[in-house]
Amino acid sequence: LELEGDQPAAVWALGDSLYQQGRLEDARTWFRRYTQLAGGRLVARGRAFQLLGEYEAAAQALEAAFSAARSDRERGTARGMLSHLLAFDDDPHNDARALALAEEALALRPGGQLSLLARAELRARNGQVDEALADLRQIAKVEGVVAQPALVSLATLLRQEGDLGRAMSYLDEAIRRFPAHPQAYGRKAALLADTDPGAARPGRRR
């Protein structure tokens, strides 16, 4: 597919649409193209690099986006995306900074979904389960694709707390709302194995 003039906004829109549909590999192709174009938004460039797994480039773009921001909303968006990047980078040394960035982002832009998702992850790690669940429930209500990891995280936390019924209901909701995203299917199979070891046997429909 060729886009006239390779306009950054059009390239980003196509990549984001594919990502929302769960077509992750196709989306990454367009995100890669977006990072190669001049004139794109810094926050979108940072998100594209994050989804491509290029975390250092993502962090640099998001720091630049914060410096160039003209409003609290823009600054909150940049800080929220950076907090999300650090919260899920598998380096526990970044947890304190990620939490501080999430709180800063939410003060600048209340209700920011990636900020809430990052804060929920960090709260859960710190044993603040009720607070993490509250953040995740807030995200799960939205229409965007960010609700999908929130629903899966809700199920994971509730499973850990022994509330298998509610955990299953969130996984069923994730599958119903986001059938192209594979994560919930694996979590549901694991949960079925908890409740009925025969339910997740290979070859059985899940």
PDB file of C-alpha atoms in Angstrom:
ATOM      1  CA  LEU A   1       0.000   0.000   0.000  1.00  0.00           C
ATOM      2  CA  GLU A   2       1.310   3.439  -0.933  1.00  0.00           C
ATOM      3  CA  LEU A   3       0.116   6.613   0.708  1.00  0.00           C
ATOM      4  CA  GLU A   4       0.294   9.810  -1.287  1.00  0.00           C
ATOM      5  CA  GLY A   5       3.344  11.750  -0.145  1.00  0.00           C
ATOM      6  CA  ASP A   6       3.826   9.374   2.810  1.00  0.00           C
ATOM      7  CA  GLN A   7       2.134  11.860   5.124  1.00  0.00           C
ATOM      8  CA  PRO A   8       3.158  11.085   8.736  1.00  0.00           C
ATOM      9  CA  ALA A   9      -0.398  11.451  10.050  1.00  0.00           C
ATOM     10  CA  ALA A  10      -1.747   8.967   7.509  1.00  0.00           C
ATOM     11  CA  VAL A  11       1.049   6.476   8.159  1.00  0.00           C
ATOM     12  CA  TRP A  12       0.457   6.681  11.904  1.00  0.00           C
ATOM     13  CA  ALA A  13      -3.315   6.355  11.498  1.00  0.00           C
ATOM     14  CA  LEU A  14      -2.925   3.183   9.446  1.00  0.00           C
ATOM     15  CA  GLY A  15      -0.462   1.645  11.897  1.00  0.00           C
ATOM     16  CA  ASP A  16      -2.678   2.534  14.840  1.00  0.00           C
ATOM     17  CA  SER A  17      -5.765   1.111  13.121  1.00  0.00           C
ATOM     18  CA  LEU A  18      -3.979  -2.186  12.518  1.00  0.00           C
ATOM     19  CA  TYR A  19      -2.791  -2.239  16.125  1.00  0.00           C
ATOM     20  CA  GLN A  20      -6.339  -1.660  17.372  1.00  0.00           C
ATOM     21  CA  GLN A  21      -7.441  -4.653  15.280  1.00  0.00           C
ATOM     22  CA  GLY A  22      -4.773  -6.870  16.843  1.00  0.00           C
ATOM     23  CA  ARG A  23      -2.775  -7.131  13.591  1.00  0.00           C
ATOM     24  CA  LEU A  24       0.459  -6.436  15.415  1.00  0.00           C
ATOM     25  CA  GLU A  25       3.016  -7.434  12.795  1.00  0.00           C
ATOM     26  CA  ASP A  26       1.274  -5.396  10.099  1.00  0.00           C
ATOM     27  CA  ALA A  27       1.053  -2.484  12.525  1.00  0.00           C
ATOM     28  CA  ARG A  28       4.779  -2.637  13.236  1.00  0.00           C
ATOM     29  CA  THR A  29       5.533  -2.300   9.524  1.00  0.00           C
ATOM     30  CA  TRP A  30       3.733   1.047   9.478  1.00  0.00           C
ATOM     31  CA  PHE A  31       5.158   2.171  12.798  1.00  0.00           C
ATOM     32  CA  ARG A  32       8.612   1.477  11.387  1.00  0.00           C
ATOM     33  CA  ARG A  33       7.801   3.635   8.377  1.00  0.00           C
ATOM     34  CA  TYR A  34       6.529   6.365  10.690  1.00  0.00           C
ATOM     35  CA  THR A  35       9.847   6.523  12.557  1.00  0.00           C
ATOM     36  CA  GLN A  36      11.628   6.983   9.240  1.00  0.00           C
ATOM     37  CA  LEU A  37       9.589  10.030   8.218  1.00  0.00           C
ATOM     38  CA  ALA A  38      10.299  13.633   9.079  1.00  0.00           C
ATOM     39  CA  GLY A  39       7.621  15.819  10.595  1.00  0.00           C
ATOM     40  CA  GLY A  40       5.799  13.320  12.781  1.00  0.00           C
ATOM     41  CA  ARG A  41       4.693  14.040  16.330  1.00  0.00           C
ATOM     42  CA  LEU A  42       7.293  13.264  18.969  1.00  0.00           C
ATOM     43  CA  VAL A  43       4.851  11.447  21.252  1.00  0.00           C
ATOM     44  CA  ALA A  44       3.729   9.248  18.359  1.00  0.00           C
ATOM     45  CA  ARG A  45       7.347   8.619  17.430  1.00  0.00           C
ATOM     46  CA  GLY A  46       8.038   7.563  21.011  1.00  0.00           C
ATOM     47  CA  ARG A  47       5.055   5.215  21.038  1.00  0.00           C
ATOM     48  CA  ALA A  48       6.092   3.759  17.680  1.00  0.00           C
ATOM     49  CA  PHE A  49       9.604   3.049  18.931  1.00  0.00           C
ATOM     50  CA  GLN A  50       8.149   1.453  22.076  1.00  0.00           C
ATOM     51  CA  LEU A  51       5.911  -0.867  20.059  1.00  0.00           C
ATOM     52  CA  LEU A  52       8.928  -1.763  17.924  1.00  0.00           C
ATOM     53  CA  GLY A  53      10.890  -2.688  21.054  1.00  0.00           C
ATOM     54  CA  GLU A  54      13.411   0.146  20.645  1.00  0.00           C
ATOM     55  CA  TYR A  55      13.115   1.473  24.172  1.00  0.00           C
ATOM     56  CA  GLU A  56      16.089   3.826  24.302  1.00  0.00           C
ATOM     57  CA  ALA A  57      14.925   5.626  21.148  1.00  0.00           C
ATOM     58  CA  ALA A  58      11.404   5.713  22.594  1.00  0.00           C
ATOM     59  CA  ALA A  59      12.590   7.301  25.840  1.00  0.00           C
ATOM     60  CA  GLN A  60      14.574   9.940  23.960  1.00  0.00           C
ATOM     61  CA  ALA A  61      11.587  10.851  21.805  1.00  0.00           C
ATOM     62  CA  LEU A  62       9.297  11.103  24.832  1.00  0.00           C
ATOM     63  CA  GLU A  63      11.738  13.295  26.759  1.00  0.00           C
ATOM     64  CA  ALA A  64      11.930  15.556  23.705  1.00  0.00           C
ATOM     65  CA  ALA A  65       8.124  15.571  23.483  1.00  0.00           C
ATOM     66  CA  PHE A  66       7.868  16.694  27.106  1.00  0.00           C
ATOM     67  CA  SER A  67      10.362  19.520  26.519  1.00  0.00           C
ATOM     68  CA  ALA A  68       8.505  20.679  23.402  1.00  0.00           C
ATOM     69  CA  ALA A  69       4.999  20.404  24.895  1.00  0.00           C
ATOM     70  CA  ARG A  70       2.860  23.547  25.009  1.00  0.00           C
ATOM     71  CA  SER A  71       0.123  22.433  27.398  1.00  0.00           C
ATOM     72  CA  ASP A  72      -0.356  20.361  30.531  1.00  0.00           C
ATOM     73  CA  ARG A  73      -2.245  17.794  28.485  1.00  0.00           C
ATOM     74  CA  GLU A  74       0.679  17.352  26.110  1.00  0.00           C
ATOM     75  CA  ARG A  75       3.162  17.210  28.983  1.00  0.00           C
ATOM     76  CA  GLY A  76       0.970  14.670  30.779  1.00  0.00           C
ATOM     77  CA  THR A  77       0.754  12.525  27.671  1.00  0.00           C
ATOM     78  CA  ALA A  78       4.533  12.467  27.253  1.00  0.00           C
ATOM     79  CA  ARG A  79       5.141  11.708  30.927  1.00  0.00           C
ATOM     80  CA  GLY A  80       2.463   9.019  30.942  1.00  0.00           C
ATOM     81  CA  MET A  81       3.942   7.261  27.953  1.00  0.00           C
ATOM     82  CA  LEU A  82       7.404   7.356  29.504  1.00  0.00           C
ATOM     83  CA  SER A  83       6.073   5.969  32.799  1.00  0.00           C
ATOM     84  CA  HIS A  84       4.415   3.133  30.871  1.00  0.00           C
ATOM     85  CA  LEU A  85       7.655   2.431  29.012  1.00  0.00           C
ATOM     86  CA  LEU A  86       9.666   2.204  32.243  1.00  0.00           C
ATOM     87  CA  ALA A  87       7.027   0.275  34.194  1.00  0.00           C
ATOM     88  CA  PHE A  88       7.085  -2.588  31.704  1.00  0.00           C
ATOM     89  CA  ASP A  89      10.798  -2.678  30.812  1.00  0.00           C
ATOM     90  CA  ASP A  90      11.621  -5.592  33.189  1.00  0.00           C
ATOM     91  CA  ASP A  91      14.174  -3.498  35.096  1.00  0.00           C
ATOM     92  CA  PRO A  92      13.063  -3.114  38.738  1.00  0.00           C
ATOM     93  CA  HIS A  93      15.560  -0.287  39.191  1.00  0.00           C
ATOM     94  CA  ASN A  94      13.225   1.885  37.086  1.00  0.00           C
ATOM     95  CA  ASP A  95      10.114   1.233  39.196  1.00  0.00           C
ATOM     96  CA  ALA A  96      10.457   4.230  41.512  1.00  0.00           C
ATOM     97  CA  ARG A  97      11.010   6.644  38.638  1.00  0.00           C
ATOM     98  CA  ALA A  98       8.174   5.082  36.639  1.00  0.00           C
ATOM     99  CA  LEU A  99       5.763   5.549  39.556  1.00  0.00           C
ATOM    100  CA  ALA A 100       6.852   9.161  40.067  1.00  0.00           C
ATOM    101  CA  LEU A 101       6.352   9.830  36.349  1.00  0.00           C
ATOM    102  CA  ALA A 102       2.900   8.219  36.424  1.00  0.00           C
ATOM    103  CA  GLU A 103       1.828  10.419  39.332  1.00  0.00           C
ATOM    104  CA  GLU A 104       3.241  13.498  37.587  1.00  0.00           C
ATOM    105  CA  ALA A 105       1.428  12.537  34.387  1.00  0.00           C
ATOM    106  CA  LEU A 106      -1.899  12.044  36.163  1.00  0.00           C
ATOM    107  CA  ALA A 107      -1.561  15.426  37.870  1.00  0.00           C
ATOM    108  CA  LEU A 108      -1.038  17.029  34.463  1.00  0.00           C
ATOM    109  CA  ARG A 109      -3.618  14.937  32.620  1.00  0.00           C
ATOM    110  CA  PRO A 110      -6.075  13.195  34.972  1.00  0.00           C
ATOM    111  CA  GLY A 111      -7.352   9.878  33.696  1.00  0.00           C
ATOM    112  CA  GLY A 112      -4.502   9.249  31.237  1.00  0.00           C
ATOM    113  CA  GLN A 113      -4.867   5.586  30.350  1.00  0.00           C
ATOM    114  CA  LEU A 114      -1.221   4.616  29.913  1.00  0.00           C
ATOM    115  CA  SER A 115      -0.391   6.475  33.138  1.00  0.00           C
ATOM    116  CA  LEU A 116      -3.072   4.537  34.997  1.00  0.00           C
ATOM    117  CA  LEU A 117      -1.901   1.259  33.471  1.00  0.00           C
ATOM    118  CA  ALA A 118       1.677   1.948  34.562  1.00  0.00           C
ATOM    119  CA  ARG A 119       0.599   2.974  38.061  1.00  0.00           C
ATOM    120  CA  ALA A 120      -1.583  -0.126  38.404  1.00  0.00           C
ATOM    121  CA  GLU A 121       1.314  -2.393  37.449  1.00  0.00           C
ATOM    122  CA  LEU A 122       3.624  -0.714  39.942  1.00  0.00           C
ATOM    123  CA  ARG A 123       1.029  -0.688  42.715  1.00  0.00           C
ATOM    124  CA  ALA A 124       0.440  -4.401  42.201  1.00  0.00           C
ATOM    125  CA  ARG A 125       4.157  -5.083  42.504  1.00  0.00           C
ATOM    126  CA  ASN A 126       4.188  -3.133  45.764  1.00  0.00           C
ATOM    127  CA  GLY A 127       1.333  -5.191  47.193  1.00  0.00           C
ATOM    128  CA  GLN A 128      -1.266  -2.413  46.815  1.00  0.00           C
ATOM    129  CA  VAL A 129      -3.763  -4.757  45.212  1.00  0.00           C
ATOM    130  CA  ASP A 130      -6.955  -2.787  45.922  1.00  0.00           C
ATOM    131  CA  GLU A 131      -5.434   0.398  44.518  1.00  0.00           C
ATOM    132  CA  ALA A 132      -4.161  -1.446  41.442  1.00  0.00           C
ATOM    133  CA  LEU A 133      -7.583  -2.990  40.839  1.00  0.00           C
ATOM    134  CA  ALA A 134      -9.214   0.443  41.073  1.00  0.00           C
ATOM    135  CA  ASP A 135      -6.869   1.844  38.412  1.00  0.00           C
ATOM    136  CA  LEU A 136      -7.428  -1.152  36.135  1.00  0.00           C
ATOM    137  CA  ARG A 137     -11.212  -0.998  36.442  1.00  0.00           C
ATOM    138  CA  GLN A 138     -11.094   2.638  35.378  1.00  0.00           C
ATOM    139  CA  ILE A 139      -9.144   1.744  32.241  1.00  0.00           C
ATOM    140  CA  ALA A 140     -11.285  -1.294  31.447  1.00  0.00           C
ATOM    141  CA  LYS A 141     -14.308   0.973  30.932  1.00  0.00           C
ATOM    142  CA  VAL A 142     -12.792   2.786  27.942  1.00  0.00           C
ATOM    143  CA  GLU A 143     -13.369   1.777  24.325  1.00  0.00           C
ATOM    144  CA  GLY A 144      -9.736   1.844  23.167  1.00  0.00           C
ATOM    145  CA  VAL A 145      -7.357  -1.079  22.863  1.00  0.00           C
ATOM    146  CA  VAL A 146      -5.620  -0.117  26.138  1.00  0.00           C
ATOM    147  CA  ALA A 147      -8.617  -1.727  27.877  1.00  0.00           C
ATOM    148  CA  GLN A 148      -7.369  -5.129  26.704  1.00  0.00           C
ATOM    149  CA  PRO A 149      -4.228  -5.316  28.897  1.00  0.00           C
ATOM    150  CA  ALA A 150      -6.236  -3.790  31.743  1.00  0.00           C
ATOM    151  CA  LEU A 151      -8.812  -6.598  31.550  1.00  0.00           C
ATOM    152  CA  VAL A 152      -6.069  -9.230  31.443  1.00  0.00           C
ATOM    153  CA  SER A 153      -4.276  -7.625  34.394  1.00  0.00           C
ATOM    154  CA  LEU A 154      -7.542  -7.521  36.349  1.00  0.00           C
ATOM    155  CA  ALA A 155      -7.952 -11.252  35.754  1.00  0.00           C
ATOM    156  CA  THR A 156      -4.342 -11.945  36.744  1.00  0.00           C
ATOM    157  CA  LEU A 157      -4.613 -10.063  40.029  1.00  0.00           C
ATOM    158  CA  LEU A 158      -7.959 -11.608  40.906  1.00  0.00           C
ATOM    159  CA  ARG A 159      -6.603 -15.076  40.136  1.00  0.00           C
ATOM    160  CA  GLN A 160      -3.726 -14.401  42.503  1.00  0.00           C
ATOM    161  CA  GLU A 161      -6.248 -13.310  45.127  1.00  0.00           C
ATOM    162  CA  GLY A 162      -8.209 -16.526  44.641  1.00  0.00           C
ATOM    163  CA  ASP A 163     -11.248 -14.905  43.032  1.00  0.00           C
ATOM    164  CA  LEU A 164     -11.351 -17.235  40.041  1.00  0.00           C
ATOM    165  CA  GLY A 165     -14.936 -16.463  39.045  1.00  0.00           C
ATOM    166  CA  ARG A 166     -14.376 -12.746  38.584  1.00  0.00           C
ATOM    167  CA  ALA A 167     -11.016 -13.430  36.954  1.00  0.00           C
ATOM    168  CA  MET A 168     -12.745 -15.586  34.345  1.00  0.00           C
ATOM    169  CA  SER A 169     -15.403 -12.939  33.720  1.00  0.00           C
ATOM    170  CA  TYR A 170     -12.733 -10.353  32.888  1.00  0.00           C
ATOM    171  CA  LEU A 171     -10.962 -12.755  30.537  1.00  0.00           C
ATOM    172  CA  ASP A 172     -14.242 -13.538  28.799  1.00  0.00           C
ATOM    173  CA  GLU A 173     -14.842  -9.803  28.398  1.00  0.00           C
ATOM    174  CA  ALA A 174     -11.337  -9.327  26.976  1.00  0.00           C
ATOM    175  CA  ILE A 175     -11.907 -12.098  24.428  1.00  0.00           C
ATOM    176  CA  ARG A 176     -15.336 -10.765  23.483  1.00  0.00           C
ATOM    177  CA  ARG A 177     -14.132  -7.186  23.036  1.00  0.00           C
ATOM    178  CA  PHE A 178     -10.682  -7.917  21.570  1.00  0.00           C
ATOM    179  CA  PRO A 179     -10.866 -11.306  19.839  1.00  0.00           C
ATOM    180  CA  ALA A 180      -7.759 -10.688  17.723  1.00  0.00           C
ATOM    181  CA  HIS A 181      -5.466 -10.155  20.721  1.00  0.00           C
ATOM    182  CA  PRO A 182      -4.021 -13.510  21.842  1.00  0.00           C
ATOM    183  CA  GLN A 183      -3.013 -12.763  25.429  1.00  0.00           C
ATOM    184  CA  ALA A 184      -6.368 -13.449  27.060  1.00  0.00           C
ATOM    185  CA  TYR A 185      -6.683 -16.889  25.469  1.00  0.00           C
ATOM    186  CA  GLY A 186      -3.535 -18.189  27.138  1.00  0.00           C
ATOM    187  CA  ARG A 187      -4.539 -16.715  30.481  1.00  0.00           C
ATOM    188  CA  LYS A 188      -7.973 -18.315  30.188  1.00  0.00           C
ATOM    189  CA  ALA A 189      -6.421 -21.723  29.489  1.00  0.00           C
ATOM    190  CA  ALA A 190      -4.264 -21.364  32.606  1.00  0.00           C
ATOM    191  CA  LEU A 191      -7.271 -20.336  34.664  1.00  0.00           C
ATOM    192  CA  LEU A 192      -9.291 -23.280  33.374  1.00  0.00           C
ATOM    193  CA  ALA A 193      -6.438 -25.549  34.434  1.00  0.00           C
ATOM    194  CA  ASP A 194      -6.733 -24.110  37.955  1.00  0.00           C
ATOM    195  CA  THR A 195     -10.413 -24.961  38.163  1.00  0.00           C
ATOM    196  CA  ASP A 196     -10.537 -28.090  35.968  1.00  0.00           C
ATOM    197  CA  PRO A 197      -7.186 -29.675  35.034  1.00  0.00           C
ATOM    198  CA  GLY A 198      -8.810 -31.462  32.086  1.00  0.00           C
ATOM    199  CA  ALA A 199     -10.225 -28.298  30.580  1.00  0.00           C
ATOM    200  CA  ALA A 200      -6.965 -26.982  29.092  1.00  0.00           C
ATOM    201  CA  ARG A 201      -5.679 -30.196  27.507  1.00  0.00           C
ATOM    202  CA  PRO A 202      -4.019 -29.766  24.070  1.00  0.00           C
ATOM    203  CA  GLY A 203      -6.517 -30.076  21.274  1.00  0.00           C
ATOM    204  CA  ARG A 204      -9.489 -29.042  23.344  1.00  0.00           C
ATOM    205  CA  ARG A 205     -11.275 -25.910  22.123  1.00  0.00           C
ATOM    206  CA  ARG A 206     -10.658 -22.939  24.393  1.00  0.00           C
TER     207      ARG A 206
END
